Amino acid sequence: MNLKKTSIMTIFLAISAIFLSALSIGCKKESTAKKTKAENTNLPPSLRDLNEESAEYIKGKNIVVVLGYGFNDNETVEKIKAELNSSVSVETESSEGLASIFVFPDNFMSGKNGKITKLPSLIEEKNIIGMIIFGAPEKTHKTLTDLMDKEESGILPYPVISFFSQDDPLGTEYTSDIAIDYAGNTAGSEELDAEKTYVIPDFDASSVIANTIKLMVQNKKPFDKNDKLQDIVKEILGDKHKVSRYIDLETKIPAINHFTFE
């Protein structure tokens, strides 16, 4: 009888120990989750739902944003800077920030002309985890190729996404993970005016840049050029736009990483 009671007591104590151990682990996980959430409240609004790994990943790093043709007038630039500073944080001379913004041609002047070839010197001291280019001027792909040639692997260690490029289409596709154009203004049709703001229905450049930055941070590496890219573009642009693959004007072949939207 005593042996039976002892066995029952032993089983009871074992179950209790397991329960308390599980409870302790659960409390630690909850404590860690609360800690991570508390730490992430220090991040800009659009990045606060990042997991702990991603939040740590962006510390001391930059995503370069180049504002070129169609997005480089003073009013548009200041609007984008202000909105991005609220959503993802913008680097300035006096403060750190995830987005490091350069305006073409203003920040690329060499003599009286803006030269995109100055890009490498502007970013050489930065720890870059992504690059976003709006209205890329001619020779941008050559500049990116020069950056690629400096890498031992021959590819950039971070993603490049180009919007509304005014550069060579094939060159843009080669040097970008993703190229995105508005259906009414794809390469080969009306070119963007360097002095005119690019207006697209239901398109907010700041929100699109913030979406792109968040995806770059979550991915933590260049985007693979495969069939999944179209879903990524849809996530960048939002539900208001229909996304299609870009069809080369000469070969009529759809590009794997070039898309249009309407």
PDB file of C-alpha atoms in Angstrom:
ATOM      1  CA  MET A   1       0.000   0.000   0.000  1.00  0.00           C
ATOM      2  CA  ASN A   2       2.787   2.402   0.948  1.00  0.00           C
ATOM      3  CA  LEU A   3       4.611   1.414  -2.233  1.00  0.00           C
ATOM      4  CA  LYS A   4       1.527   2.277  -4.257  1.00  0.00           C
ATOM      5  CA  LYS A   5       1.229   5.680  -2.549  1.00  0.00           C
ATOM      6  CA  THR A   6       4.910   6.332  -3.139  1.00  0.00           C
ATOM      7  CA  SER A   7       4.531   5.547  -6.831  1.00  0.00           C
ATOM      8  CA  ILE A   8       1.531   7.835  -7.142  1.00  0.00           C
ATOM      9  CA  MET A   9       3.395  10.618  -5.319  1.00  0.00           C
ATOM     10  CA  THR A  10       6.419  10.156  -7.582  1.00  0.00           C
ATOM     11  CA  ILE A  11       4.267  10.403 -10.699  1.00  0.00           C
ATOM     12  CA  PHE A  12       2.506  13.480  -9.292  1.00  0.00           C
ATOM     13  CA  LEU A  13       5.802  15.214  -8.543  1.00  0.00           C
ATOM     14  CA  ALA A  14       7.116  14.387 -12.024  1.00  0.00           C
ATOM     15  CA  ILE A  15       4.019  15.825 -13.701  1.00  0.00           C
ATOM     16  CA  SER A  16       4.255  18.931 -11.507  1.00  0.00           C
ATOM     17  CA  ALA A  17       7.902  19.401 -12.445  1.00  0.00           C
ATOM     18  CA  ILE A  18       7.079  19.139 -16.155  1.00  0.00           C
ATOM     19  CA  PHE A  19       4.203  21.611 -15.776  1.00  0.00           C
ATOM     20  CA  LEU A  20       6.330  24.127 -13.888  1.00  0.00           C
ATOM     21  CA  SER A  21       9.133  23.775 -16.430  1.00  0.00           C
ATOM     22  CA  ALA A  22       6.717  24.411 -19.317  1.00  0.00           C
ATOM     23  CA  LEU A  23       5.241  27.375 -17.461  1.00  0.00           C
ATOM     24  CA  SER A  24       8.714  28.802 -16.895  1.00  0.00           C
ATOM     25  CA  ILE A  25       9.596  28.452 -20.598  1.00  0.00           C
ATOM     26  CA  GLY A  26       6.298  30.065 -21.573  1.00  0.00           C
ATOM     27  CA  CYS A  27       6.948  33.006 -19.249  1.00  0.00           C
ATOM     28  CA  LYS A  28      10.461  33.444 -20.667  1.00  0.00           C
ATOM     29  CA  LYS A  29       9.085  33.452 -24.232  1.00  0.00           C
ATOM     30  CA  GLU A  30       6.417  35.963 -23.263  1.00  0.00           C
ATOM     31  CA  SER A  31       9.012  38.092 -21.502  1.00  0.00           C
ATOM     32  CA  THR A  32      11.283  37.957 -24.585  1.00  0.00           C
ATOM     33  CA  ALA A  33       8.355  38.855 -26.872  1.00  0.00           C
ATOM     34  CA  LYS A  34       7.436  41.799 -24.643  1.00  0.00           C
ATOM     35  CA  LYS A  35      11.057  42.898 -24.554  1.00  0.00           C
ATOM     36  CA  THR A  36      11.335  42.710 -28.348  1.00  0.00           C
ATOM     37  CA  LYS A  37       8.087  44.615 -28.747  1.00  0.00           C
ATOM     38  CA  ALA A  38       9.261  47.248 -26.279  1.00  0.00           C
ATOM     39  CA  GLU A  39      12.570  47.605 -28.105  1.00  0.00           C
ATOM     40  CA  ASN A  40      10.813  47.860 -31.467  1.00  0.00           C
ATOM     41  CA  THR A  41       8.728  50.806 -30.289  1.00  0.00           C
ATOM     42  CA  ASN A  42      11.933  52.796 -30.716  1.00  0.00           C
ATOM     43  CA  LEU A  43      11.826  51.990 -34.437  1.00  0.00           C
ATOM     44  CA  PRO A  44       9.934  54.124 -36.987  1.00  0.00           C
ATOM     45  CA  PRO A  45       6.227  53.160 -37.348  1.00  0.00           C
ATOM     46  CA  SER A  46       6.425  51.069 -40.521  1.00  0.00           C
ATOM     47  CA  LEU A  47       9.236  48.926 -39.082  1.00  0.00           C
ATOM     48  CA  ARG A  48       7.885  48.209 -35.609  1.00  0.00           C
ATOM     49  CA  ASP A  49       6.495  44.804 -36.500  1.00  0.00           C
ATOM     50  CA  LEU A  50       9.926  43.537 -37.565  1.00  0.00           C
ATOM     51  CA  ASN A  51      11.160  40.514 -35.656  1.00  0.00           C
ATOM     52  CA  GLU A  52      14.151  40.867 -33.351  1.00  0.00           C
ATOM     53  CA  GLU A  53      16.577  39.573 -35.992  1.00  0.00           C
ATOM     54  CA  SER A  54      15.459  42.119 -38.587  1.00  0.00           C
ATOM     55  CA  ALA A  55      15.431  44.960 -36.060  1.00  0.00           C
ATOM     56  CA  GLU A  56      19.020  44.120 -35.167  1.00  0.00           C
ATOM     57  CA  TYR A  57      19.963  43.716 -38.831  1.00  0.00           C
ATOM     58  CA  ILE A  58      19.285  47.346 -39.756  1.00  0.00           C
ATOM     59  CA  LYS A  59      21.410  48.924 -37.016  1.00  0.00           C
ATOM     60  CA  GLY A  60      24.140  51.104 -38.521  1.00  0.00           C
ATOM     61  CA  LYS A  61      23.063  50.282 -42.056  1.00  0.00           C
ATOM     62  CA  ASN A  62      21.585  52.252 -44.973  1.00  0.00           C
ATOM     63  CA  ILE A  63      19.253  51.707 -47.868  1.00  0.00           C
ATOM     64  CA  VAL A  64      20.261  54.176 -50.581  1.00  0.00           C
ATOM     65  CA  VAL A  65      17.421  56.035 -52.323  1.00  0.00           C
ATOM     66  CA  VAL A  66      18.219  57.916 -55.536  1.00  0.00           C
ATOM     67  CA  LEU A  67      15.548  60.377 -56.694  1.00  0.00           C
ATOM     68  CA  GLY A  68      16.047  61.061 -60.394  1.00  0.00           C
ATOM     69  CA  TYR A  69      13.919  62.176 -63.332  1.00  0.00           C
ATOM     70  CA  GLY A  70      10.294  62.823 -62.499  1.00  0.00           C
ATOM     71  CA  PHE A  71      10.890  62.822 -58.723  1.00  0.00           C
ATOM     72  CA  ASN A  72      13.656  65.379 -58.237  1.00  0.00           C
ATOM     73  CA  ASP A  73      11.860  68.731 -57.993  1.00  0.00           C
ATOM     74  CA  ASN A  74      12.264  70.441 -54.612  1.00  0.00           C
ATOM     75  CA  GLU A  75       8.645  70.038 -53.504  1.00  0.00           C
ATOM     76  CA  THR A  76       8.562  66.310 -54.278  1.00  0.00           C
ATOM     77  CA  VAL A  77      11.957  65.689 -52.683  1.00  0.00           C
ATOM     78  CA  GLU A  78      11.035  67.482 -49.454  1.00  0.00           C
ATOM     79  CA  LYS A  79       7.697  65.660 -49.283  1.00  0.00           C
ATOM     80  CA  ILE A  80       9.356  62.277 -49.741  1.00  0.00           C
ATOM     81  CA  LYS A  81      12.045  63.073 -47.167  1.00  0.00           C
ATOM     82  CA  ALA A  82       9.493  64.188 -44.585  1.00  0.00           C
ATOM     83  CA  GLU A  83       7.205  61.204 -45.062  1.00  0.00           C
ATOM     84  CA  LEU A  84      10.044  58.684 -45.129  1.00  0.00           C
ATOM     85  CA  ASN A  85      11.543  60.193 -41.994  1.00  0.00           C
ATOM     86  CA  SER A  86       8.267  59.459 -40.223  1.00  0.00           C
ATOM     87  CA  SER A  87       7.897  55.943 -41.592  1.00  0.00           C
ATOM     88  CA  VAL A  88      11.424  54.519 -41.838  1.00  0.00           C
ATOM     89  CA  SER A  89      13.841  57.321 -40.695  1.00  0.00           C
ATOM     90  CA  VAL A  90      16.081  59.373 -42.995  1.00  0.00           C
ATOM     91  CA  GLU A  91      19.796  59.953 -42.550  1.00  0.00           C
ATOM     92  CA  THR A  92      20.946  63.572 -42.242  1.00  0.00           C
ATOM     93  CA  GLU A  93      24.278  65.234 -41.525  1.00  0.00           C
ATOM     94  CA  SER A  94      23.378  65.363 -37.826  1.00  0.00           C
ATOM     95  CA  SER A  95      21.455  62.113 -37.327  1.00  0.00           C
ATOM     96  CA  GLU A  96      21.478  58.476 -38.373  1.00  0.00           C
ATOM     97  CA  GLY A  97      18.669  56.997 -40.432  1.00  0.00           C
ATOM     98  CA  LEU A  98      17.920  53.900 -42.462  1.00  0.00           C
ATOM     99  CA  ALA A  99      17.142  55.737 -45.727  1.00  0.00           C
ATOM    100  CA  SER A 100      20.050  57.645 -47.250  1.00  0.00           C
ATOM    101  CA  ILE A 101      18.609  59.930 -49.953  1.00  0.00           C
ATOM    102  CA  PHE A 102      20.477  61.375 -52.940  1.00  0.00           C
ATOM    103  CA  VAL A 103      18.912  63.633 -55.571  1.00  0.00           C
ATOM    104  CA  PHE A 104      19.982  63.606 -59.208  1.00  0.00           C
ATOM    105  CA  PRO A 105      21.477  65.840 -60.499  1.00  0.00           C
ATOM    106  CA  ASP A 106      21.916  68.058 -57.394  1.00  0.00           C
ATOM    107  CA  ASN A 107      24.043  65.605 -55.386  1.00  0.00           C
ATOM    108  CA  PHE A 108      25.913  64.346 -58.439  1.00  0.00           C
ATOM    109  CA  MET A 109      27.320  67.573 -59.842  1.00  0.00           C
ATOM    110  CA  SER A 110      30.662  67.519 -61.613  1.00  0.00           C
ATOM    111  CA  GLY A 111      31.320  70.980 -62.955  1.00  0.00           C
ATOM    112  CA  LYS A 112      28.052  72.153 -64.480  1.00  0.00           C
ATOM    113  CA  ASN A 113      26.623  68.688 -65.069  1.00  0.00           C
ATOM    114  CA  GLY A 114      25.173  65.955 -62.910  1.00  0.00           C
ATOM    115  CA  LYS A 115      26.940  62.617 -63.413  1.00  0.00           C
ATOM    116  CA  ILE A 116      25.471  59.384 -62.069  1.00  0.00           C
ATOM    117  CA  THR A 117      29.020  57.991 -62.159  1.00  0.00           C
ATOM    118  CA  LYS A 118      29.584  59.851 -58.870  1.00  0.00           C
ATOM    119  CA  LEU A 119      27.321  57.357 -57.081  1.00  0.00           C
ATOM    120  CA  PRO A 120      30.131  54.996 -55.956  1.00  0.00           C
ATOM    121  CA  SER A 121      32.007  57.831 -54.232  1.00  0.00           C
ATOM    122  CA  LEU A 122      28.826  59.000 -52.481  1.00  0.00           C
ATOM    123  CA  ILE A 123      28.111  55.594 -50.952  1.00  0.00           C
ATOM    124  CA  GLU A 124      31.587  54.109 -50.456  1.00  0.00           C
ATOM    125  CA  GLU A 125      31.626  54.600 -46.670  1.00  0.00           C
ATOM    126  CA  LYS A 126      28.101  53.300 -46.116  1.00  0.00           C
ATOM    127  CA  ASN A 127      27.053  49.846 -44.967  1.00  0.00           C
ATOM    128  CA  ILE A 128      24.441  49.299 -47.656  1.00  0.00           C
ATOM    129  CA  ILE A 129      21.671  46.702 -47.502  1.00  0.00           C
ATOM    130  CA  GLY A 130      19.636  47.922 -50.464  1.00  0.00           C
ATOM    131  CA  MET A 131      19.286  50.498 -53.224  1.00  0.00           C
ATOM    132  CA  ILE A 132      16.130  52.089 -54.671  1.00  0.00           C
ATOM    133  CA  ILE A 133      16.359  54.241 -57.796  1.00  0.00           C
ATOM    134  CA  PHE A 134      13.593  56.439 -59.214  1.00  0.00           C
ATOM    135  CA  GLY A 135      13.928  57.834 -62.750  1.00  0.00           C
ATOM    136  CA  ALA A 136      17.445  56.505 -63.335  1.00  0.00           C
ATOM    137  CA  PRO A 137      19.404  58.704 -65.761  1.00  0.00           C
ATOM    138  CA  GLU A 138      21.407  57.391 -68.692  1.00  0.00           C
ATOM    139  CA  LYS A 139      24.464  55.303 -67.767  1.00  0.00           C
ATOM    140  CA  THR A 140      23.064  54.240 -64.401  1.00  0.00           C
ATOM    141  CA  HIS A 141      23.433  50.587 -65.410  1.00  0.00           C
ATOM    142  CA  LYS A 142      27.091  51.188 -66.285  1.00  0.00           C
ATOM    143  CA  THR A 143      27.681  52.711 -62.856  1.00  0.00           C
ATOM    144  CA  LEU A 144      25.995  49.744 -61.184  1.00  0.00           C
ATOM    145  CA  THR A 145      28.058  47.385 -63.335  1.00  0.00           C
ATOM    146  CA  ASP A 146      31.217  49.104 -62.051  1.00  0.00           C
ATOM    147  CA  LEU A 147      30.007  48.488 -58.485  1.00  0.00           C
ATOM    148  CA  MET A 148      29.329  44.844 -59.344  1.00  0.00           C
ATOM    149  CA  ASP A 149      32.815  44.434 -60.829  1.00  0.00           C
ATOM    150  CA  LYS A 150      34.318  45.446 -57.480  1.00  0.00           C
ATOM    151  CA  GLU A 151      32.632  42.499 -55.796  1.00  0.00           C
ATOM    152  CA  GLU A 152      34.497  39.186 -55.774  1.00  0.00           C
ATOM    153  CA  SER A 153      31.270  37.390 -56.659  1.00  0.00           C
ATOM    154  CA  GLY A 154      30.519  39.775 -59.525  1.00  0.00           C
ATOM    155  CA  ILE A 155      27.117  40.617 -58.021  1.00  0.00           C
ATOM    156  CA  LEU A 156      26.029  43.228 -55.503  1.00  0.00           C
ATOM    157  CA  PRO A 157      25.453  41.833 -51.983  1.00  0.00           C
ATOM    158  CA  TYR A 158      22.241  43.851 -51.667  1.00  0.00           C
ATOM    159  CA  PRO A 159      19.041  44.228 -53.738  1.00  0.00           C
ATOM    160  CA  VAL A 160      18.566  47.005 -56.309  1.00  0.00           C
ATOM    161  CA  ILE A 161      15.060  48.009 -57.348  1.00  0.00           C
ATOM    162  CA  SER A 162      14.579  50.539 -60.144  1.00  0.00           C
ATOM    163  CA  PHE A 163      11.399  52.517 -60.799  1.00  0.00           C
ATOM    164  CA  PHE A 164      10.696  54.348 -64.079  1.00  0.00           C
ATOM    165  CA  SER A 165      14.254  54.043 -65.367  1.00  0.00           C
ATOM    166  CA  GLN A 166      15.248  56.359 -68.200  1.00  0.00           C
ATOM    167  CA  ASP A 167      18.343  54.255 -68.779  1.00  0.00           C
ATOM    168  CA  ASP A 168      18.781  51.398 -71.264  1.00  0.00           C
ATOM    169  CA  PRO A 169      16.017  48.803 -70.525  1.00  0.00           C
ATOM    170  CA  LEU A 170      18.236  45.733 -70.895  1.00  0.00           C
ATOM    171  CA  GLY A 171      20.972  47.368 -68.822  1.00  0.00           C
ATOM    172  CA  THR A 172      18.428  48.226 -66.128  1.00  0.00           C
ATOM    173  CA  GLU A 173      17.148  44.641 -66.074  1.00  0.00           C
ATOM    174  CA  TYR A 174      20.679  43.262 -65.835  1.00  0.00           C
ATOM    175  CA  THR A 175      21.800  45.452 -62.929  1.00  0.00           C
ATOM    176  CA  SER A 176      18.506  45.497 -60.990  1.00  0.00           C
ATOM    177  CA  ASP A 177      16.808  42.750 -59.034  1.00  0.00           C
ATOM    178  CA  ILE A 178      13.493  44.282 -60.095  1.00  0.00           C
ATOM    179  CA  ALA A 179      12.608  47.009 -62.620  1.00  0.00           C
ATOM    180  CA  ILE A 180       9.162  48.629 -62.416  1.00  0.00           C
ATOM    181  CA  ASP A 181       7.468  50.970 -64.908  1.00  0.00           C
ATOM    182  CA  TYR A 182       4.109  52.650 -65.269  1.00  0.00           C
ATOM    183  CA  ALA A 183       2.282  51.083 -68.232  1.00  0.00           C
ATOM    184  CA  GLY A 184       1.788  54.469 -69.897  1.00  0.00           C
ATOM    185  CA  ASN A 185       5.441  55.468 -69.653  1.00  0.00           C
ATOM    186  CA  THR A 186       7.591  52.401 -70.258  1.00  0.00           C
ATOM    187  CA  ALA A 187      10.970  52.770 -71.895  1.00  0.00           C
ATOM    188  CA  GLY A 188      10.548  53.432 -75.557  1.00  0.00           C
ATOM    189  CA  SER A 189       7.497  55.662 -75.069  1.00  0.00           C
ATOM    190  CA  GLU A 190       7.366  59.185 -73.685  1.00  0.00           C
ATOM    191  CA  GLU A 191      10.480  59.969 -71.647  1.00  0.00           C
ATOM    192  CA  LEU A 192      10.298  61.620 -68.260  1.00  0.00           C
ATOM    193  CA  ASP A 193      11.064  65.317 -68.234  1.00  0.00           C
ATOM    194  CA  ALA A 194      13.943  66.125 -65.883  1.00  0.00           C
ATOM    195  CA  GLU A 195      12.102  69.255 -64.748  1.00  0.00           C
ATOM    196  CA  LYS A 196       8.611  67.775 -64.520  1.00  0.00           C
ATOM    197  CA  THR A 197       7.114  65.765 -61.672  1.00  0.00           C
ATOM    198  CA  TYR A 198       5.905  62.324 -62.675  1.00  0.00           C
ATOM    199  CA  VAL A 199       2.197  61.998 -61.809  1.00  0.00           C
ATOM    200  CA  ILE A 200       0.601  58.551 -61.608  1.00  0.00           C
ATOM    201  CA  PRO A 201      -2.957  57.840 -60.406  1.00  0.00           C
ATOM    202  CA  ASP A 202      -3.123  56.234 -56.943  1.00  0.00           C
ATOM    203  CA  PHE A 203       0.662  56.161 -56.654  1.00  0.00           C
ATOM    204  CA  ASP A 204       2.428  57.558 -53.609  1.00  0.00           C
ATOM    205  CA  ALA A 205       6.210  57.437 -53.960  1.00  0.00           C
ATOM    206  CA  SER A 206       6.867  57.670 -50.215  1.00  0.00           C
ATOM    207  CA  SER A 207       4.620  54.713 -49.396  1.00  0.00           C
ATOM    208  CA  VAL A 208       6.092  52.654 -52.235  1.00  0.00           C
ATOM    209  CA  ILE A 209       9.642  53.389 -51.044  1.00  0.00           C
ATOM    210  CA  ALA A 210       8.678  52.490 -47.454  1.00  0.00           C
ATOM    211  CA  ASN A 211       7.127  49.213 -48.652  1.00  0.00           C
ATOM    212  CA  THR A 212      10.247  48.426 -50.671  1.00  0.00           C
ATOM    213  CA  ILE A 213      12.554  49.184 -47.751  1.00  0.00           C
ATOM    214  CA  LYS A 214      10.571  46.922 -45.434  1.00  0.00           C
ATOM    215  CA  LEU A 215      10.723  44.030 -47.914  1.00  0.00           C
ATOM    216  CA  MET A 216      14.468  44.531 -48.372  1.00  0.00           C
ATOM    217  CA  VAL A 217      14.994  44.412 -44.613  1.00  0.00           C
ATOM    218  CA  GLN A 218      12.883  41.279 -44.258  1.00  0.00           C
ATOM    219  CA  ASN A 219      14.628  39.529 -47.162  1.00  0.00           C
ATOM    220  CA  LYS A 220      18.165  40.485 -46.045  1.00  0.00           C
ATOM    221  CA  LYS A 221      19.699  39.613 -49.426  1.00  0.00           C
ATOM    222  CA  PRO A 222      19.232  40.215 -53.158  1.00  0.00           C
ATOM    223  CA  PHE A 223      15.921  38.996 -54.585  1.00  0.00           C
ATOM    224  CA  ASP A 224      16.143  35.869 -56.710  1.00  0.00           C
ATOM    225  CA  LYS A 225      15.098  36.431 -60.310  1.00  0.00           C
ATOM    226  CA  ASN A 226      12.242  33.958 -60.511  1.00  0.00           C
ATOM    227  CA  ASP A 227       8.455  33.719 -60.811  1.00  0.00           C
ATOM    228  CA  LYS A 228       7.950  34.996 -57.245  1.00  0.00           C
ATOM    229  CA  LEU A 229       9.050  38.511 -58.196  1.00  0.00           C
ATOM    230  CA  GLN A 230       5.612  39.470 -59.505  1.00  0.00           C
ATOM    231  CA  ASP A 231       4.091  38.866 -56.062  1.00  0.00           C
ATOM    232  CA  ILE A 232       6.807  41.031 -54.509  1.00  0.00           C
ATOM    233  CA  VAL A 233       5.985  43.849 -56.947  1.00  0.00           C
ATOM    234  CA  LYS A 234       2.295  43.567 -56.015  1.00  0.00           C
ATOM    235  CA  GLU A 235       3.241  43.881 -52.355  1.00  0.00           C
ATOM    236  CA  ILE A 236       5.355  46.943 -53.105  1.00  0.00           C
ATOM    237  CA  LEU A 237       2.659  48.720 -55.129  1.00  0.00           C
ATOM    238  CA  GLY A 238      -0.422  47.701 -53.154  1.00  0.00           C
ATOM    239  CA  ASP A 239      -3.846  46.453 -54.190  1.00  0.00           C
ATOM    240  CA  LYS A 240      -4.842  49.432 -56.343  1.00  0.00           C
ATOM    241  CA  HIS A 241      -2.626  48.458 -59.274  1.00  0.00           C
ATOM    242  CA  LYS A 242      -2.614  45.641 -61.810  1.00  0.00           C
ATOM    243  CA  VAL A 243       0.885  44.250 -62.354  1.00  0.00           C
ATOM    244  CA  SER A 244       2.061  42.640 -65.612  1.00  0.00           C
ATOM    245  CA  ARG A 245       5.368  41.432 -66.970  1.00  0.00           C
ATOM    246  CA  TYR A 246       7.155  43.879 -69.256  1.00  0.00           C
ATOM    247  CA  ILE A 247       7.231  42.697 -72.872  1.00  0.00           C
ATOM    248  CA  ASP A 248      10.359  43.643 -74.805  1.00  0.00           C
ATOM    249  CA  LEU A 249       9.372  45.947 -77.677  1.00  0.00           C
ATOM    250  CA  GLU A 250      11.662  44.208 -80.181  1.00  0.00           C
ATOM    251  CA  THR A 251      11.767  40.540 -79.183  1.00  0.00           C
ATOM    252  CA  LYS A 252       8.226  40.424 -77.695  1.00  0.00           C
ATOM    253  CA  ILE A 253       9.669  38.242 -74.927  1.00  0.00           C
ATOM    254  CA  PRO A 254       8.449  38.869 -71.345  1.00  0.00           C
ATOM    255  CA  ALA A 255      11.222  39.816 -68.929  1.00  0.00           C
ATOM    256  CA  ILE A 256      11.726  37.775 -65.765  1.00  0.00           C
ATOM    257  CA  ASN A 257      12.380  40.800 -63.519  1.00  0.00           C
ATOM    258  CA  HIS A 258      10.821  43.756 -65.362  1.00  0.00           C
ATOM    259  CA  PHE A 259       7.193  44.697 -64.671  1.00  0.00           C
ATOM    260  CA  THR A 260       4.627  47.322 -65.585  1.00  0.00           C
ATOM    261  CA  PHE A 261       1.582  48.425 -63.632  1.00  0.00           C
ATOM    262  CA  GLU A 262      -1.587  50.371 -64.300  1.00  0.00           C
TER     263      GLU A 262
END
